[in-house]
Coordinates of C-alpha atoms in Angstrom, one line a residue:
X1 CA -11.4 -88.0 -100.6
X2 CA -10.3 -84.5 -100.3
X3 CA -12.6 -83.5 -98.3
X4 CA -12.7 -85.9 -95.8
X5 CA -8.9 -85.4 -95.8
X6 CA -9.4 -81.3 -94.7
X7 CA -12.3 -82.5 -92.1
X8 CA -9.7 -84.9 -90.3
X9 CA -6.7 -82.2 -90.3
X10 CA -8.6 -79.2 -89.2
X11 CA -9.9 -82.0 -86.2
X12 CA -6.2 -83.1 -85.5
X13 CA -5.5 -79.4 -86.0
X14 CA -8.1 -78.5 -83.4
X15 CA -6.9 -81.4 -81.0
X16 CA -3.1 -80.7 -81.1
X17 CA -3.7 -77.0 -80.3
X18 CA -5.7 -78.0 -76.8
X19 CA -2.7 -79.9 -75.4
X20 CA -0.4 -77.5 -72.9
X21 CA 1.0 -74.6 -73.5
X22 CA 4.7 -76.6 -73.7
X23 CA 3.7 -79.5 -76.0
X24 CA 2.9 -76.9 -78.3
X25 CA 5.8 -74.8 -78.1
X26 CA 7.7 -78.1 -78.5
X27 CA 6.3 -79.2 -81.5
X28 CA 6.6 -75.3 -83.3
X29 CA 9.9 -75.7 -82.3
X30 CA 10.7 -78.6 -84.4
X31 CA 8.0 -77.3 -87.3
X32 CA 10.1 -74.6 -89.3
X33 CA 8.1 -75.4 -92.2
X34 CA 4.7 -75.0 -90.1
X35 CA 6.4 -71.4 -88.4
X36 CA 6.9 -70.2 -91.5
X37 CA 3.0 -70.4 -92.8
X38 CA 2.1 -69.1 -89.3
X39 CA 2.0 -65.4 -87.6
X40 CA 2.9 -65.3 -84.2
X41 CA 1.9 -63.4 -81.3
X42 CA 2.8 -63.3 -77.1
X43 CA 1.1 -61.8 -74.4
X44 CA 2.7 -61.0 -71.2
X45 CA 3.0 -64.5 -70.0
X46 CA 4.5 -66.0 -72.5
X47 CA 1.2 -67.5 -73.8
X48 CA 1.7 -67.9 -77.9
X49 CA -1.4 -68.4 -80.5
X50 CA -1.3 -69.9 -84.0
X51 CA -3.1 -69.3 -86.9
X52 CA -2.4 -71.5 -89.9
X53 CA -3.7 -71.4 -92.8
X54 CA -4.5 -74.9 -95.1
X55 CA -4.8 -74.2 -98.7
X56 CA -7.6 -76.2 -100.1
X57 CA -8.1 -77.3 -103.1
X58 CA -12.1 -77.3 -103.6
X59 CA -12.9 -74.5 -101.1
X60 CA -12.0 -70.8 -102.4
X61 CA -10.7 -68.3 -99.9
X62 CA -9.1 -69.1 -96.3
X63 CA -9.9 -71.0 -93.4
X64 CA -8.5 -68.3 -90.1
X65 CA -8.9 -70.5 -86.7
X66 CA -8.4 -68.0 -83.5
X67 CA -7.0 -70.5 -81.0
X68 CA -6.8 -67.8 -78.4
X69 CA -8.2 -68.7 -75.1
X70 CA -9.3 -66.8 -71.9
X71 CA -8.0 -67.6 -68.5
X72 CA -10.5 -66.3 -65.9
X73 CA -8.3 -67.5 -62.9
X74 CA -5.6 -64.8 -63.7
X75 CA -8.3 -62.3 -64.9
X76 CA -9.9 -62.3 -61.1
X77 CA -6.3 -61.7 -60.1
X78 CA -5.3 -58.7 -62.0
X79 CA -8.7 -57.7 -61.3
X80 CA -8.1 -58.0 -57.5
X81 CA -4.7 -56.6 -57.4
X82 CA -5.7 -53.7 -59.5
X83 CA -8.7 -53.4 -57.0
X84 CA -6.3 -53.3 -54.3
X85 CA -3.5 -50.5 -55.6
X86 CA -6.8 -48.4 -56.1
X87 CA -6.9 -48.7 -52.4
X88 CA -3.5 -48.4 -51.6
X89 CA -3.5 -44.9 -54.3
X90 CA -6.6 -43.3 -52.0
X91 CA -4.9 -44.2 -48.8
X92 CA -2.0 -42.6 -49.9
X93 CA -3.6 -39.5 -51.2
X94 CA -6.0 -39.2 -48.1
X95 CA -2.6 -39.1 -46.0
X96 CA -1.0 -36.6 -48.4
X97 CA -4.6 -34.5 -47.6
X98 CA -3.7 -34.8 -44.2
X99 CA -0.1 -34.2 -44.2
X100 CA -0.8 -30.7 -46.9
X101 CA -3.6 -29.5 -43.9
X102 CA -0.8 -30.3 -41.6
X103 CA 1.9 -28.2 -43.8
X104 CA -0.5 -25.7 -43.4
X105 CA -1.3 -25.6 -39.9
X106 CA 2.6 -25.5 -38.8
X107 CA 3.2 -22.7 -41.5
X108 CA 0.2 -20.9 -39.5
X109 CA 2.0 -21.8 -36.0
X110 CA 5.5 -20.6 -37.6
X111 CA 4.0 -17.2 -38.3
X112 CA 2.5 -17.2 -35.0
X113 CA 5.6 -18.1 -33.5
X114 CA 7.3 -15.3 -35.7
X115 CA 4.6 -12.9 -34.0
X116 CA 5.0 -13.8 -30.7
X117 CA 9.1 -13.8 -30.5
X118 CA 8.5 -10.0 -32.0
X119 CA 6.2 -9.1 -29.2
X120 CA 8.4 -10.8 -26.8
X121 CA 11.1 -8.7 -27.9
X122 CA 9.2 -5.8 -27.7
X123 CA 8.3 -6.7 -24.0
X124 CA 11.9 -7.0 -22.9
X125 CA 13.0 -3.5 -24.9
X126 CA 10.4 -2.2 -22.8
X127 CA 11.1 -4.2 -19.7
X128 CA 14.8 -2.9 -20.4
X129 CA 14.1 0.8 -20.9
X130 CA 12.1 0.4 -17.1
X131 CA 14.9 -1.1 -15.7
X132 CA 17.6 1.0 -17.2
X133 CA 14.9 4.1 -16.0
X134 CA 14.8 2.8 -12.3
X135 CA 18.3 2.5 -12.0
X136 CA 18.9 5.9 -12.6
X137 CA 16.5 7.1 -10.6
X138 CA 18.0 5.1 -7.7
X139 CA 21.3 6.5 -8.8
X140 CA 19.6 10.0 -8.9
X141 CA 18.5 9.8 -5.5
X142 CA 21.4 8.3 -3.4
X143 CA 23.6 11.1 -5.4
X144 CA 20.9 13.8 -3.4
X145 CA 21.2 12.0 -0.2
X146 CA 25.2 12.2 -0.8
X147 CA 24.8 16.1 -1.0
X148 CA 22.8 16.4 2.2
X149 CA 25.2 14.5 3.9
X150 CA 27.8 16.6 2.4
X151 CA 26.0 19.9 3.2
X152 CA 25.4 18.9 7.1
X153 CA 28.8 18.0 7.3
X154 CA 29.8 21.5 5.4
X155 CA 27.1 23.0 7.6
X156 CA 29.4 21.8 10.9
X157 CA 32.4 23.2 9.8
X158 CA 30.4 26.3 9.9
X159 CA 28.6 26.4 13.3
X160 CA 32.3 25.1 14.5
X161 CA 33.1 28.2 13.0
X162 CA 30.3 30.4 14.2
X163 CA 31.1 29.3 17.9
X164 CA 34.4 30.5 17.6
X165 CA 33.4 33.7 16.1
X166 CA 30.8 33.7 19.2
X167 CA 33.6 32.9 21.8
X168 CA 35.6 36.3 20.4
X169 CA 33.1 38.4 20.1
X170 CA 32.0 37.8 23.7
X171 CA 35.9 38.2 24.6
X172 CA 35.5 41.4 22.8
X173 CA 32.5 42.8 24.4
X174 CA 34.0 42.3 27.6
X175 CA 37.2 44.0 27.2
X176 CA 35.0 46.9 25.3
X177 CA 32.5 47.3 28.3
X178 CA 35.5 47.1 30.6
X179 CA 37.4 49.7 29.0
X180 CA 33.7 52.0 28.9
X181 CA 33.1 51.1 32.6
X182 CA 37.0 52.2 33.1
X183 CA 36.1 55.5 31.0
X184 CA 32.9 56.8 33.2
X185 CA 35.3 56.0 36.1
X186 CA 37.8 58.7 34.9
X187 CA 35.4 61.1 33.4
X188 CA 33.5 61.2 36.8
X189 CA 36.5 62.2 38.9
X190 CA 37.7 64.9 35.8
X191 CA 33.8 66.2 36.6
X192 CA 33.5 67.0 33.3
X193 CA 30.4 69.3 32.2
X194 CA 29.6 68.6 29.0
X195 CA 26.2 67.0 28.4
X196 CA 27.0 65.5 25.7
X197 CA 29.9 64.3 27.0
X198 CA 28.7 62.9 30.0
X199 CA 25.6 60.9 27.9
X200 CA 28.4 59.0 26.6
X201 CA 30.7 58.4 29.6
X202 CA 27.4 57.3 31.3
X203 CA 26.8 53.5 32.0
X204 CA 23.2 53.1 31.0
X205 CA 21.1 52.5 33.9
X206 CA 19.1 48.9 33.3
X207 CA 15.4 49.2 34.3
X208 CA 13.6 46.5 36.0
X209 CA 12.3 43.2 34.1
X210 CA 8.7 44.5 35.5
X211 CA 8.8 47.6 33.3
X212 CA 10.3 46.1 30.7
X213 CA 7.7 42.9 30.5
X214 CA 4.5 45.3 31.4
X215 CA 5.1 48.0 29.3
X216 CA 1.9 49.0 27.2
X217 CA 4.3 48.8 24.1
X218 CA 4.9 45.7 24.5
X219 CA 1.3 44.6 25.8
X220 CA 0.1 46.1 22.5
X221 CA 2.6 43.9 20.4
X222 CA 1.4 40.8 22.0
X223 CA -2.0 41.0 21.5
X224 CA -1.2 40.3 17.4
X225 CA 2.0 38.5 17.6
X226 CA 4.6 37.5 19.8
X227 CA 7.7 39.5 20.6
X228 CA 11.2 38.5 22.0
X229 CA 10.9 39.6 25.5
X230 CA 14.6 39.2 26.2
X231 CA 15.1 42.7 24.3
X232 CA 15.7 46.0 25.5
X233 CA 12.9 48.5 25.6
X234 CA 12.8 51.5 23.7
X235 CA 13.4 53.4 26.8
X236 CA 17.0 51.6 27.5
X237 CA 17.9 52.4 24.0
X238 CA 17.5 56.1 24.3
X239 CA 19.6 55.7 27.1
X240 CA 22.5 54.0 26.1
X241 CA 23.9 57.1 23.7
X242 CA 26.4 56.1 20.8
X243 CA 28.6 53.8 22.4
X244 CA 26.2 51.3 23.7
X245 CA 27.4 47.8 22.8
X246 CA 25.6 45.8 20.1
X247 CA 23.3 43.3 21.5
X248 CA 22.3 39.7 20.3
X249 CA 18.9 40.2 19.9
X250 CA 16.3 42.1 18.3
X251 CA 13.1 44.0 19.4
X252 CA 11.1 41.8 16.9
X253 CA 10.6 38.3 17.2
X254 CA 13.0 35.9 15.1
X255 CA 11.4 34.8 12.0
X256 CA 14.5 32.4 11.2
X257 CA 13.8 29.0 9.0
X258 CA 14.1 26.0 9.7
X259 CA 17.5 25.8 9.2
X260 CA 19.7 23.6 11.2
X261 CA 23.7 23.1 11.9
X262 CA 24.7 19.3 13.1
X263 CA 27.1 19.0 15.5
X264 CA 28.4 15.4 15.3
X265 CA 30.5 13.4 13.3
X266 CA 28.2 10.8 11.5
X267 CA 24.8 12.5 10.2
X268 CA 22.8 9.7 9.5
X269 CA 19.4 9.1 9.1
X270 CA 18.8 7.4 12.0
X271 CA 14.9 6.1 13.1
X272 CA 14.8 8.2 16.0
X273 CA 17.6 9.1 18.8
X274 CA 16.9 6.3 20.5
X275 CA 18.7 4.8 17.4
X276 CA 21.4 7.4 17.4
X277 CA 22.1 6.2 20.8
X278 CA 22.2 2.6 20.3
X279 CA 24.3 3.4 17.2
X280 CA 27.2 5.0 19.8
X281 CA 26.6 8.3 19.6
X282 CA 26.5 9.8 23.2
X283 CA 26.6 13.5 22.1
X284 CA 24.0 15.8 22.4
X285 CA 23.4 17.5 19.2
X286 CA 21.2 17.9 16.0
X287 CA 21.1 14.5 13.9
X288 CA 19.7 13.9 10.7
X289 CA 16.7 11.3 11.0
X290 CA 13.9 9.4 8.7
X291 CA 10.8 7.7 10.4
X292 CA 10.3 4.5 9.1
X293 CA 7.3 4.6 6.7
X294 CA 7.7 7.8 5.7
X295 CA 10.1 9.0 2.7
X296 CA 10.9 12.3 4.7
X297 CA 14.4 13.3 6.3
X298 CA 14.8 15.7 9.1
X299 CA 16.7 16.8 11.6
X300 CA 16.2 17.2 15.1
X301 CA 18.3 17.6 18.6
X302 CA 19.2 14.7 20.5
X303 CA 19.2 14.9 24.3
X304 CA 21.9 12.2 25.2
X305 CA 22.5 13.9 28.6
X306 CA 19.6 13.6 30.7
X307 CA 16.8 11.1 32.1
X308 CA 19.3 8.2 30.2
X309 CA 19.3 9.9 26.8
X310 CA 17.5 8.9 23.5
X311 CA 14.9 11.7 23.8
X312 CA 14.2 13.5 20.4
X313 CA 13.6 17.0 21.3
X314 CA 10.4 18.3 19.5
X315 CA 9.8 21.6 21.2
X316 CA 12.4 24.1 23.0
X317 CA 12.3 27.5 24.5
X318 CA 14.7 29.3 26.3
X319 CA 15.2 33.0 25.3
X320 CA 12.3 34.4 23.4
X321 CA 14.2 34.6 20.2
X322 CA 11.7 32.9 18.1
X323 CA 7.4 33.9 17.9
X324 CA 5.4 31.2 18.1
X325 CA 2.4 32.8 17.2
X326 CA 1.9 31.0 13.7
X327 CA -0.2 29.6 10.9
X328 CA -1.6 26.0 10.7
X329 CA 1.5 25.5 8.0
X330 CA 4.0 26.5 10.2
X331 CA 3.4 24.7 13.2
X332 CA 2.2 21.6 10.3
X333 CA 6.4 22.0 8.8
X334 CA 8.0 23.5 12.1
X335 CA 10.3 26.0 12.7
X336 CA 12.6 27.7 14.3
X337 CA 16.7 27.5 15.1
X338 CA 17.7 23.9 16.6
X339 CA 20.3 25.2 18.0
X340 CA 18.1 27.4 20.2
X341 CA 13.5 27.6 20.3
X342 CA 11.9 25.6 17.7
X343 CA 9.3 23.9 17.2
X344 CA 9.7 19.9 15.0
X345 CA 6.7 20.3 13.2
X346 CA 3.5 18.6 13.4
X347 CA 3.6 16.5 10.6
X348 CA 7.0 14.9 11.3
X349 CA 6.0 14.2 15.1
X350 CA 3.2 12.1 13.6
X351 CA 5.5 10.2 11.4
X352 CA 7.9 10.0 14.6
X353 CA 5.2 8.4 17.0
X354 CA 3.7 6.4 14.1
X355 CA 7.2 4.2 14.1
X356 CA 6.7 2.7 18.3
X357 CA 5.2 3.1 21.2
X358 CA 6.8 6.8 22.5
X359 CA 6.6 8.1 25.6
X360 CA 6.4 12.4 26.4
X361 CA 8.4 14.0 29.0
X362 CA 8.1 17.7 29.6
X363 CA 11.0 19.4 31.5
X364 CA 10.5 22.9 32.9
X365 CA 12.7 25.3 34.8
X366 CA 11.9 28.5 36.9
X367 CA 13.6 31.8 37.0
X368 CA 15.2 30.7 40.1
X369 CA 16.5 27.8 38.8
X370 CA 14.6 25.0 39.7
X371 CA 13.6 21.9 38.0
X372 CA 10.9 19.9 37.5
X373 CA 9.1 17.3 34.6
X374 CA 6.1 15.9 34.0
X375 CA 6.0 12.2 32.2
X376 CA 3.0 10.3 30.0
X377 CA 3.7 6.8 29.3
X378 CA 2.4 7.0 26.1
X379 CA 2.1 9.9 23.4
X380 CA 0.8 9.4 19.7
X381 CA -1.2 12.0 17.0
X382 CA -3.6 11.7 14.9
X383 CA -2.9 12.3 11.3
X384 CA -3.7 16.1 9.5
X385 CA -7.1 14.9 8.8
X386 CA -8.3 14.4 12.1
X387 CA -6.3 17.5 13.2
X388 CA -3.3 16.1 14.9
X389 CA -5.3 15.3 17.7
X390 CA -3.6 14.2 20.5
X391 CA -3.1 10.9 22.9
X392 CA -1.6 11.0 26.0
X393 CA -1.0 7.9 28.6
X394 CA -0.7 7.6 32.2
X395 CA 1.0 10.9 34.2
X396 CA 4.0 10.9 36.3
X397 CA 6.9 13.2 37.7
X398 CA 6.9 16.4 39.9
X399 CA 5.6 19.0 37.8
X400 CA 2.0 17.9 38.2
X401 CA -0.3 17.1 35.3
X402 CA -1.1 20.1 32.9
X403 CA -1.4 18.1 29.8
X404 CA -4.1 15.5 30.8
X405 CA -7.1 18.1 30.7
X406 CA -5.7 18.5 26.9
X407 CA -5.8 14.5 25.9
X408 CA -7.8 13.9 23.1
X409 CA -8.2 17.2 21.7
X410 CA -7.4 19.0 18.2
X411 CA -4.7 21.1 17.7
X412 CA -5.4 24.9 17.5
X413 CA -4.0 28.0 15.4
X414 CA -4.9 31.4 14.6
X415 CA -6.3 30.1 11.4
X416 CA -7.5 26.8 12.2
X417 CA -9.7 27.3 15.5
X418 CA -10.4 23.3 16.9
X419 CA -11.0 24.0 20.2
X420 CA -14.5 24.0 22.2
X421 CA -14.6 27.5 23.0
X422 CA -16.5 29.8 21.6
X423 CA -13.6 32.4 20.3
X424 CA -10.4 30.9 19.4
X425 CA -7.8 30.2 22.3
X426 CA -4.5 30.1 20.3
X427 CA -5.9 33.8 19.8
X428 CA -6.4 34.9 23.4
X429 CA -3.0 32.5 24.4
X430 CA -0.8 33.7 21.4
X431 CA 0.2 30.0 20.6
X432 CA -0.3 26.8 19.0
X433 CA -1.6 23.9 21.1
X434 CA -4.3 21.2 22.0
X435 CA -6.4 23.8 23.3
X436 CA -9.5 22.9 25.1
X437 CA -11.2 25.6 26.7
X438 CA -8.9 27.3 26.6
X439 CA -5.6 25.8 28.7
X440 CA -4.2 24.0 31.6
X441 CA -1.0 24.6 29.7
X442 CA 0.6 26.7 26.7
X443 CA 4.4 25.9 26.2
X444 CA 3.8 27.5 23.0
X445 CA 3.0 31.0 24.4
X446 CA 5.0 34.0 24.7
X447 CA 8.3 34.1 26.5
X448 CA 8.2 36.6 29.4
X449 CA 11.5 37.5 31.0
X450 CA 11.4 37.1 35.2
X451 CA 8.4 34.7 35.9
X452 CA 5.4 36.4 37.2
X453 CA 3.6 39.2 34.0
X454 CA 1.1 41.2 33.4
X455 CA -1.2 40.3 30.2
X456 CA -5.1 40.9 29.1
X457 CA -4.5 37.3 28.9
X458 CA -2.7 34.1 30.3
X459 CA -0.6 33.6 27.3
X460 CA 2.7 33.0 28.7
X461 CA 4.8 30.4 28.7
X462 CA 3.1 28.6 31.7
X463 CA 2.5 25.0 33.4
X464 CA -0.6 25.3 35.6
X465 CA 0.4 23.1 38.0
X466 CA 3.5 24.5 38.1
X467 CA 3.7 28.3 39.1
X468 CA 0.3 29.0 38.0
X469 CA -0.8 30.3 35.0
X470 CA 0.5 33.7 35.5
X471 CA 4.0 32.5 35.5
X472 CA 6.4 32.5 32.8
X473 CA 8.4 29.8 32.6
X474 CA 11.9 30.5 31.6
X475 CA 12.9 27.2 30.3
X476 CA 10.8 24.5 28.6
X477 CA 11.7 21.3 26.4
X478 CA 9.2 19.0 24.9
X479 CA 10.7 15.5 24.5
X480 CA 10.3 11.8 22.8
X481 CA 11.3 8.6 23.3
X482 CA 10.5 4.8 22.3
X483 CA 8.9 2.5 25.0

């Protein structure tokens, strides 16, 4: 009986536990005498299990019944949801890879940055110190021109002064040759005896310009370098005696430089005087130019008077006071007084005619005072590497064409021979010029006073076609002037 009795409980046992989860609960809840012979455990759903224990009578030991049962359903679940943080944690970690390689690559781009604003600022230090250098350079150079234009207008005030110091002294060697001319007079009616007395009192007797020109003395000079013909002769010194008045010029040509005095008001630069012109400067007088294209200032006379002015004078003479018998250099720099005989300068007439299209006019005058010109409608050189050679254009005027048999030719000194004879010309002519073989003309010859001379050679200051080549000239001017 006792054992069917345990059969039939541990069956209703075994039924009442399979009912749900609530039943159960329920009927614990109401069994405190059942709750107190049973252990208890929950899981995280609230799921409980029960163990109980039946004392038997006939059986030793304990009966242990694990009620505990599996739910697959919510296994799957926490399965799946655990399979899917996984996921989520390696998405998350492969954008944290990405966002580290991305850390890295902007701390790369910062430090390139860092490199490039130093370079930058290394650039503009540098650009600065250029800038800063430039500037004074540009201040540097308009503080020079400042000074030139200070000096030419210092160097007026002083050939103002030097005319007036000219105009007295000519006052004063006409009173003194008066008062000499007023003392032969009375010592020639006293009829005094004295030799020596009477070398004094003597007006000194002029000799002709013939003698003077065709002396061997001087022909001797001429054949090495050119000599101021204007000069006395040795012979007229001798005569004159002690009180012989002081003359302007010397028995040996000029060497002066190139020194000029400007005699207007506003020294420029101008382009040319064609430019000085338009600017409203009517005066003739030395201006200070610069050629376009060419950093270079100099200074040359305008002639504002004649043939409608704006011709930039590049060769002058008039007196003899300056030899024109000179190196490649010179004639390459010029030289000479622009005030008087000089000569521009080869290199500056080529920046000159470089600028436009110039035309040449030579003007010429006799010993008896006549005057003529010859005009070329177009005049250019050549730069210093093809020898300054010469272009001339279509001839016109009254002086006949001396120049055209020289188009197109080199330009000759005593050190650079050009021409296409078989000695050198500017040696046999005693000049610089486009010699061909040798001349049709040689403005750059030597001044002979009274026209018609005596030479070895024609190197006077001659026009063929003018006078000969025999003659002369007293008077010559070599002059510019934009198209």
């Amino acid at each position: 009986m006792e054992r069917t009795l345990t059969i039939g409980l541990t069956l209703f046992l075994t039924l009442w536990l399979d009912i749900p989860q609530a039943g159960g609960q329920k009927d614990g809840a109401h069994g405190d005498s059942a709750q107190k012979r049973s252990s208890h455990s929950s899981d995280s759903k609230g799921r409980c299990s029960y163990t109980f224990i039946v004392p038997q009578q006939k059986l030793t030991g304990a009966l242990c019944l694990n009620t505990a049962t599996a739910n697959q359903s919510e296994v799957l679940a926490l399965r799946a949801e655990l399979k899917q943080q996984q996921e989520q944690l390696e998405k998350l970690r492969g954008q944290l890879e990405q966002e580290g390689a991305l850390a890295i690559e902007i701390r790369a781009l910062r430090k390139e940055s860092t490199n490039m604003n130093s370079r930058i600022a290394q650039l503009y230090a540098q650009l600065l110190h250029e800038v800063i250098t430039k500037k004074d350079q540009a201040l540097e150079q308009r503080r020079v021109e400042n000074l030139l234009l200070n000096a030419t207008a210092q160097a007026l005030q002083v050939s103002s002064n030097y005319r007036e110091l000219e105009k007295k002294y000519g006052a004063l060697t006409s009173m003194m040759s008066s008062q000499n001319q007023f003392i032969a007079r009375l010592e020639k009616q006293c009829q005094c005896k004295d030799s020596t007395q009477s070398a004094v009192t003597e007006p000194p007797k002029s000799q002709p310009n013939v003698d003077r020109n065709y002396s061997s003395e001087a022909n001797e000079m001429t054949n090495d370098v050119q000599r101021d013909q204007s000069a006395p002769s040795p012979q007229q010194e001798n005569t004159v005696g002690v009180h012989s008045l002081p003359t302007t010029t010397t028995s040996t040509p000029a060497d002066s430089p190139f020194i000029s005095f400007p005699v207007t008001k506003t020294p420029g630069p101008w382009r040319d005087c064609q430019h000085v012109l338009q600017s409203g400067e009517t005066t003739s007088g030395i201006y200070l130019l610069r050629p376009q294209s060419a950093n270079r200032l100099l200074q040359a006379w305008c002639e504002q008077s004649r043939a409608q002015g704006g011709w930039t004078v590049i060769q002058r003479r008039q007196d003899g006071s300056v030899n024109f018998f000179r190196t490649w250099e010179q004639y390459k720099q010029g030289f000479g007084n622009l005030d008087g005989e000089y000569w521009l300068g080869l290199e500056h007439l080529y920046w000159l005619s470089k600028q436009a299209q110039y035309k040449l006019r030579v003007a010429l005058e006799d010993w008896q005072g006549r005057h003529v010109f010859a005009e070329y409608d177009s005049f250019h050189l050549e730069p210093e590497s093809d020898w300054y050679r010469l272009r001339l254009g279509q001839y016109s005027g009254n002086a006949g064409d001396s120049l055209s048999w020289h188009n197109n030719k080199a330009f000759t000194t005593l050190d650079r021979d050009k021409d296409s004879y078989s000695g050198n010309c500017a040696h046999y002519q005693k000049g610089g010029w486009w010699y061909h073989m040798c001349a049709h003309s040689n403005l750059n010859g030597v001044w002979y006073r009274g026209g018609h001379y005596r030479s070895r050679y024609q190197d006077g200051v001659y026009w063929a076609e003018f006078h000969g080549g025999s003659y002369s000239l007293k008077r010559v001017s070599m002059m510019i002037k934009p198209i």
